[in-house]
Every structure is written in structure tokens, then in C-alpha cells.
PDB file of C-alpha atoms in Angstrom:
ATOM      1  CA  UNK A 808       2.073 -29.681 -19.318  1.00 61.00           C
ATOM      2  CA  UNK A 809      -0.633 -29.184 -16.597  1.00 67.00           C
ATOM      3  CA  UNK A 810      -4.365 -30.001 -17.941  1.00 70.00           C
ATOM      4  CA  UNK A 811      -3.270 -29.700 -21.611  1.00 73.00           C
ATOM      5  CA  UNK A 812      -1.694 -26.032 -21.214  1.00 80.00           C
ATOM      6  CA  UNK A 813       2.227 -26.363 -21.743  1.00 86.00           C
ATOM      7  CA  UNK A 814       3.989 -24.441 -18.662  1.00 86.00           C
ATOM      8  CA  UNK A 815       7.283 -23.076 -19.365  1.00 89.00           C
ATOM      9  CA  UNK A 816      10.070 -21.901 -17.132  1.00 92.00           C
ATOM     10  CA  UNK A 817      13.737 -20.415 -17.777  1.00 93.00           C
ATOM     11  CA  UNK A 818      16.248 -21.558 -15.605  1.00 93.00           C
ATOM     12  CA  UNK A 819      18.697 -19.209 -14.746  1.00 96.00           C
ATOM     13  CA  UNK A 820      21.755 -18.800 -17.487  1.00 94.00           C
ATOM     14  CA  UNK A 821      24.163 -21.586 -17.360  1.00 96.00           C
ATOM     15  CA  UNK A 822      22.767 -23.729 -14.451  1.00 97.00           C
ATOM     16  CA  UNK A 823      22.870 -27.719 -15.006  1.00 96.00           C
ATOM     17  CA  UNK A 824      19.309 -29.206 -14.554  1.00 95.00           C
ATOM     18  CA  UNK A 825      17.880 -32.745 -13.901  1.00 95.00           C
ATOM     19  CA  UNK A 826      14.333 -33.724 -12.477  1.00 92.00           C
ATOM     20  CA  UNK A 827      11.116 -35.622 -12.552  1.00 91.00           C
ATOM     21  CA  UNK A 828       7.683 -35.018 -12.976  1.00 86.00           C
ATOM     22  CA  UNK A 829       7.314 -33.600  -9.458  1.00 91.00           C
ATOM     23  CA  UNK A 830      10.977 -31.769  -8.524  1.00 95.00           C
ATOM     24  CA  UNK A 831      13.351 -29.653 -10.804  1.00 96.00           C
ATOM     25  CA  UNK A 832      17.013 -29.909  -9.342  1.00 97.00           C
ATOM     26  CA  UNK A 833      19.272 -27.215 -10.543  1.00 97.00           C
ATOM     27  CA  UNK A 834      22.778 -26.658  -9.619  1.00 97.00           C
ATOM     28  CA  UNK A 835      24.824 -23.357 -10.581  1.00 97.00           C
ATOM     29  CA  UNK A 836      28.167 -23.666 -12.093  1.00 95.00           C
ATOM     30  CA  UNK A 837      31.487 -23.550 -10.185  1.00 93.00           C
ATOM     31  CA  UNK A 838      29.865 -23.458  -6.876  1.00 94.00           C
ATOM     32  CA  UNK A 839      30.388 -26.542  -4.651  1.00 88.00           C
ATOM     33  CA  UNK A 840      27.300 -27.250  -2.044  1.00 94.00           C
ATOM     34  CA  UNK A 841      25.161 -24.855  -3.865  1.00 97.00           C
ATOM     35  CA  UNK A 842      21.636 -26.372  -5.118  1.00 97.00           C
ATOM     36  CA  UNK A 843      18.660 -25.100  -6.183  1.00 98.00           C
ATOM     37  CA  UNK A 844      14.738 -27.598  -5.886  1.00 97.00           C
ATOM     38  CA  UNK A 845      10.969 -26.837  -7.336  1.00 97.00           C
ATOM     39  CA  UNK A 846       9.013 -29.299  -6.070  1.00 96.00           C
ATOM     40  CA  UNK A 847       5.178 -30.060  -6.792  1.00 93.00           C
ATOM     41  CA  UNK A 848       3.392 -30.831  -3.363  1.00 93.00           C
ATOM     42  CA  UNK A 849      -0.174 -32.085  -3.295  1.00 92.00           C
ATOM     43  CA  UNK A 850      -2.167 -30.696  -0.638  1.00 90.00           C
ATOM     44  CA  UNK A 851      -5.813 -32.067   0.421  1.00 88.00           C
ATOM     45  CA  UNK A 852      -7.104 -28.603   0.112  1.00 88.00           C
ATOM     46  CA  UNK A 853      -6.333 -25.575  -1.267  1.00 84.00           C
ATOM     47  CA  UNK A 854      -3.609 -23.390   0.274  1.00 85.00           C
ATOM     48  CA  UNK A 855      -3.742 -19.869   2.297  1.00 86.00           C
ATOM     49  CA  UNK A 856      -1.418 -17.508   3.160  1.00 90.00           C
ATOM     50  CA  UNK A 857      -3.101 -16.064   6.201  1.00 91.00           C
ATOM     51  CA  UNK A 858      -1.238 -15.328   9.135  1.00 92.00           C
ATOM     52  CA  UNK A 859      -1.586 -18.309  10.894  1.00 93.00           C
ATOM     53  CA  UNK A 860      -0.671 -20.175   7.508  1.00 93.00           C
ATOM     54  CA  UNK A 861       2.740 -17.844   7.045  1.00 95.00           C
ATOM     55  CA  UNK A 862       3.790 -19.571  11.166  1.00 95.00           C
ATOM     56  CA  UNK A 863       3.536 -22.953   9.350  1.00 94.00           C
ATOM     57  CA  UNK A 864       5.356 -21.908   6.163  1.00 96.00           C
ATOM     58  CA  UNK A 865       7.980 -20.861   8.422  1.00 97.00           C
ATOM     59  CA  UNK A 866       7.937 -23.996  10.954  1.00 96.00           C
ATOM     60  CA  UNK A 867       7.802 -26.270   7.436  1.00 94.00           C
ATOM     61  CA  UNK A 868      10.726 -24.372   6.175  1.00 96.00           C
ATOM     62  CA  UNK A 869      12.851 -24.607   9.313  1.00 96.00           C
ATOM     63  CA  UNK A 870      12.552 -28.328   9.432  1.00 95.00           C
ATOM     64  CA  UNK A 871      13.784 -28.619   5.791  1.00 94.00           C
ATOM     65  CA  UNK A 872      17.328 -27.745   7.079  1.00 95.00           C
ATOM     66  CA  UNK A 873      19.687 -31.171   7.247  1.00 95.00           C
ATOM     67  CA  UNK A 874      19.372 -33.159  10.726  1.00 95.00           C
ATOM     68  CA  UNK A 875      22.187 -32.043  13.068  1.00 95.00           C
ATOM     69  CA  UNK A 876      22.321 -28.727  11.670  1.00 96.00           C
ATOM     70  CA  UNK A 877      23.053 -26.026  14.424  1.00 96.00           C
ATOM     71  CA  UNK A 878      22.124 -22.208  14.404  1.00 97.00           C
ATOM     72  CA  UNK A 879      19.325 -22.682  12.912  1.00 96.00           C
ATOM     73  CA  UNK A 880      18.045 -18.792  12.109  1.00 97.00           C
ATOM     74  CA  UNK A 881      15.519 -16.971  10.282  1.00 97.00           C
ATOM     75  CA  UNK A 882      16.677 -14.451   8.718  1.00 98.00           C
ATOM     76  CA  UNK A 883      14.071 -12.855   6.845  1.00 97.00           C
ATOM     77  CA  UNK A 884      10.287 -13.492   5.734  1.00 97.00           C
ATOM     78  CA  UNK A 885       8.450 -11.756   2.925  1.00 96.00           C
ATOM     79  CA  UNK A 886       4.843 -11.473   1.576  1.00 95.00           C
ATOM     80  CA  UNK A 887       4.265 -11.664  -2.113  1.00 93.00           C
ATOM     81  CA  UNK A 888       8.722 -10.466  -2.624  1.00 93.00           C
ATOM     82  CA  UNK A 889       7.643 -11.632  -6.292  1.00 91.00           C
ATOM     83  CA  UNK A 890       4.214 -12.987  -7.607  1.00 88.00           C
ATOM     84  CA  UNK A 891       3.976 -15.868 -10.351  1.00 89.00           C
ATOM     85  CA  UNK A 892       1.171 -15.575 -12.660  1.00 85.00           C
ATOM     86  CA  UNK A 893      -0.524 -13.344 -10.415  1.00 86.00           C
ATOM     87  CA  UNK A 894      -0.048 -15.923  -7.541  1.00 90.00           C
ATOM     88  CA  UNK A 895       0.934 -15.319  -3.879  1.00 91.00           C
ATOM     89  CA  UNK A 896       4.480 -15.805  -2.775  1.00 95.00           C
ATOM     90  CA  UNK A 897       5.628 -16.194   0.835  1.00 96.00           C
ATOM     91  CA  UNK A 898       9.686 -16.329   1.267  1.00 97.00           C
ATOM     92  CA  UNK A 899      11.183 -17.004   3.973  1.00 98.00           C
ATOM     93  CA  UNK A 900      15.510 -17.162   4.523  1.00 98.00           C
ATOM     94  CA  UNK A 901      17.197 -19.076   6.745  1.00 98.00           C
ATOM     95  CA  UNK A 902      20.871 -19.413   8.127  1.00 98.00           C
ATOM     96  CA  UNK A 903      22.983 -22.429   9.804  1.00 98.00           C
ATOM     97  CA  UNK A 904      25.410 -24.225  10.608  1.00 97.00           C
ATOM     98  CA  UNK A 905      26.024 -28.047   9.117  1.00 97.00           C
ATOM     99  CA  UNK A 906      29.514 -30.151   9.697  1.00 93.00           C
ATOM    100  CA  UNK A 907      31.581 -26.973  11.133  1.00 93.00           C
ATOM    101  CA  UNK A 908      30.360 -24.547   7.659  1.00 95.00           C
ATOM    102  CA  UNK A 909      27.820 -22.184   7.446  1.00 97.00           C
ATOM    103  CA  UNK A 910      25.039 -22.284   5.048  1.00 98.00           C
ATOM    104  CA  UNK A 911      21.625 -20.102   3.765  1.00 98.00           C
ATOM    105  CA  UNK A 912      18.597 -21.559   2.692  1.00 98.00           C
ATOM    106  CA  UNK A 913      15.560 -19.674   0.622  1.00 98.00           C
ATOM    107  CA  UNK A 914      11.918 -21.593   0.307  1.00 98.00           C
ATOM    108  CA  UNK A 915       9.698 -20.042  -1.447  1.00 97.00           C
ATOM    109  CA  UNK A 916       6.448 -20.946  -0.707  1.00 96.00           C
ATOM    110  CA  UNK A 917       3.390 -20.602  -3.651  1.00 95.00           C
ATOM    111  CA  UNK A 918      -0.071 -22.171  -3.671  1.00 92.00           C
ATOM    112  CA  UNK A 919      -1.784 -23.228  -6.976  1.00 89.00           C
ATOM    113  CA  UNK A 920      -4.825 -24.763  -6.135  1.00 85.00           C
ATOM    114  CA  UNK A 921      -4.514 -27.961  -4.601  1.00 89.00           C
ATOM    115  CA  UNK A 922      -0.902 -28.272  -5.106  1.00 91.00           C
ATOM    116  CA  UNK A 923       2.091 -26.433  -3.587  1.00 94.00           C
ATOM    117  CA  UNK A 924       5.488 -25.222  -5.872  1.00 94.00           C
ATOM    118  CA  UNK A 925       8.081 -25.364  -3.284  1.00 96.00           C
ATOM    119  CA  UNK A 926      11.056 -22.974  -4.615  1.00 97.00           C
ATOM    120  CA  UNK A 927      14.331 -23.857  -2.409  1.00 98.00           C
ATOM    121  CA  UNK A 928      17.758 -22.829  -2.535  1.00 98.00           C
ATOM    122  CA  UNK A 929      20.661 -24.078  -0.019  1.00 98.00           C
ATOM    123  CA  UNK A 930      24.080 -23.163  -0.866  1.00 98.00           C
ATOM    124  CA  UNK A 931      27.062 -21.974   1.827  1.00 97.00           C
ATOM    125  CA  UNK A 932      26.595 -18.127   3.121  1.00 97.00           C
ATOM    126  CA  UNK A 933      28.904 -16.629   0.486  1.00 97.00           C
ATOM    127  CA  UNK A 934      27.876 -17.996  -2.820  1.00 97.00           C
ATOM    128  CA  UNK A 935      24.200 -16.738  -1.435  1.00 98.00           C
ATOM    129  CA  UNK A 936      23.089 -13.267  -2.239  1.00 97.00           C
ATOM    130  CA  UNK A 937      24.365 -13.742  -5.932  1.00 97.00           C
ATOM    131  CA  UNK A 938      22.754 -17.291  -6.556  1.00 98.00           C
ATOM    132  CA  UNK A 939      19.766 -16.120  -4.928  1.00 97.00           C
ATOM    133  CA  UNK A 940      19.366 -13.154  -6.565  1.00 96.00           C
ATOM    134  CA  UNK A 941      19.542 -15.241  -9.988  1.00 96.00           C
ATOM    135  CA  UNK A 942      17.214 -17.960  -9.023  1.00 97.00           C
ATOM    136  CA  UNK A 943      14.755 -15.073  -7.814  1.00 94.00           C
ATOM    137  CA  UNK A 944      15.031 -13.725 -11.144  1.00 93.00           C
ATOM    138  CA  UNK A 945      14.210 -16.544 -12.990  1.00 95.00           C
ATOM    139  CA  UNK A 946      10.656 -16.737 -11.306  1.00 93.00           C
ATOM    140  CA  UNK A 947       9.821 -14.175 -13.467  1.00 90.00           C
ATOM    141  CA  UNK A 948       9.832 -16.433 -16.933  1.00 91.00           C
ATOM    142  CA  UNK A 949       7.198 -18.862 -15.746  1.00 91.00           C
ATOM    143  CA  UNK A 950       4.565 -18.945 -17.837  1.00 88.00           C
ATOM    144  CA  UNK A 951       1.277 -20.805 -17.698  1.00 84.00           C
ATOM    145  CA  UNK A 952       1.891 -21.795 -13.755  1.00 83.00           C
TER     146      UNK A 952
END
């Protein structure tokens, strides 16, 4: 519930789920190292995706990758690949390397007023397309965001 209006979201079909009030863990099944986050981010004002905003998204998104990870890589960024409630999206897709395997990360960035939903998924390079193609897809059920 945000300001009295109920917000609803469908996780994608058979994923395990745990959280608090500010981060929604979700974790597909029969995939080892393969985790999904939404996390609620206040932010003293509200947020922009200009251009000069986007280079920050992508720094902020690059340091969310474990300490001593290696090959750190961006893969891809994309404007608006899917818009929530009419909101802005900004996705960017990284690749690396942690403890000898080799893993790909999605953040999603979205700004709702003063708050940022951080959309992240981090799971090793072939269990990727498919989960993130499923955790995409279940952007599409929010409601109320």
C-alpha cells in the first residue's frame, strides 16, 4: 500500500519470494546463484533520466557487482525497454566474472517521485536470457506503482 492505494505485482510463475517493506527478493526454481531484488530507494529529489542521469545509472549499476569481481562489462543499455504505469525505464546489462564463474546482471532503473524501484537480476550467464526474459515479463502486472 503506498498513500492508501494498494499496489499489486505478479511475480513470475513459480519463483519463491521473501522481503520487507523496502526490497522484494525472489529466487527462480532449480537454478543455483540465480536471484532476482526490487528495492525502494529514497532519493532527496525527484529522479531524471537525462543523459547525464543515464552515465550515473550506469556507474551506480556497475558498482552493484560483488567486490573482486573481474570483467566487469556492459553489455547493453536501453531507454524506456518496458514502461510501468506509464513510468520511464532505463536498463542497463552487465557481464563478469566472480570466484573463476561467469555471471549477468540486469538493473532496471525507474523513478517514482522521490523514490527509486531498483529492479535487479544476477544469476550465472546461462540461466540468463530465460530468467530475464521472465522477470521482464512480470513488470508488466504492476499495478498502482
Amino acid at each position: 500500500s503506498d498513500g492508501g492505494e494498494k499496489i499489486t505485482y505478479q511475480s513470475p510463475r513459480g519463483w519463491n519470494y521473501s522481503g520487507s517493506a523496502t526490497q522484494l527478493t525472489l529466487r527462480p526454481p532449480n537454478k543455483t546463484q540465480a536471484e532476482a531484488t526490487i528495492t525502494r530507494i529514497p532519493q532527496s529529489e525527484p529522479g531524471k533520466l537525462d543523459e547525464e542521469s543515464l552515465k550515473k545509472l550506469v556507474t551506480e549499476a556497475m558498482a552493484l557487482v560483488p567486490k573482486g569481481s573481474t570483467n566487469v562489462t556492459v553489455v547493453s543499455q536501453e531507454k524506456n525497454p518496458v514502461q510501468i504505469n506509464r513510468k520511464e525505464t532505463f536498463l542497463v546489462i552487465l557481464s563478469y566474472n566472480f570466484y573463476g564463474e561467469s555471471f549477468s546482471r540486469s538493473v532496471l532503473f525507474l523513478n517514482r517521485g522521490k523514490e527509486q524501484i531498483r529492479f535487479q537480476l544476477t544469476c550465472r550467464q546461462p540461466d540468463f536470457n530465460e530468467l530475464h526474459r521472465a522477470f521482464l515479463a512480470s513488470q508488466f502486472s504492476w499495478q498502482n506503482l
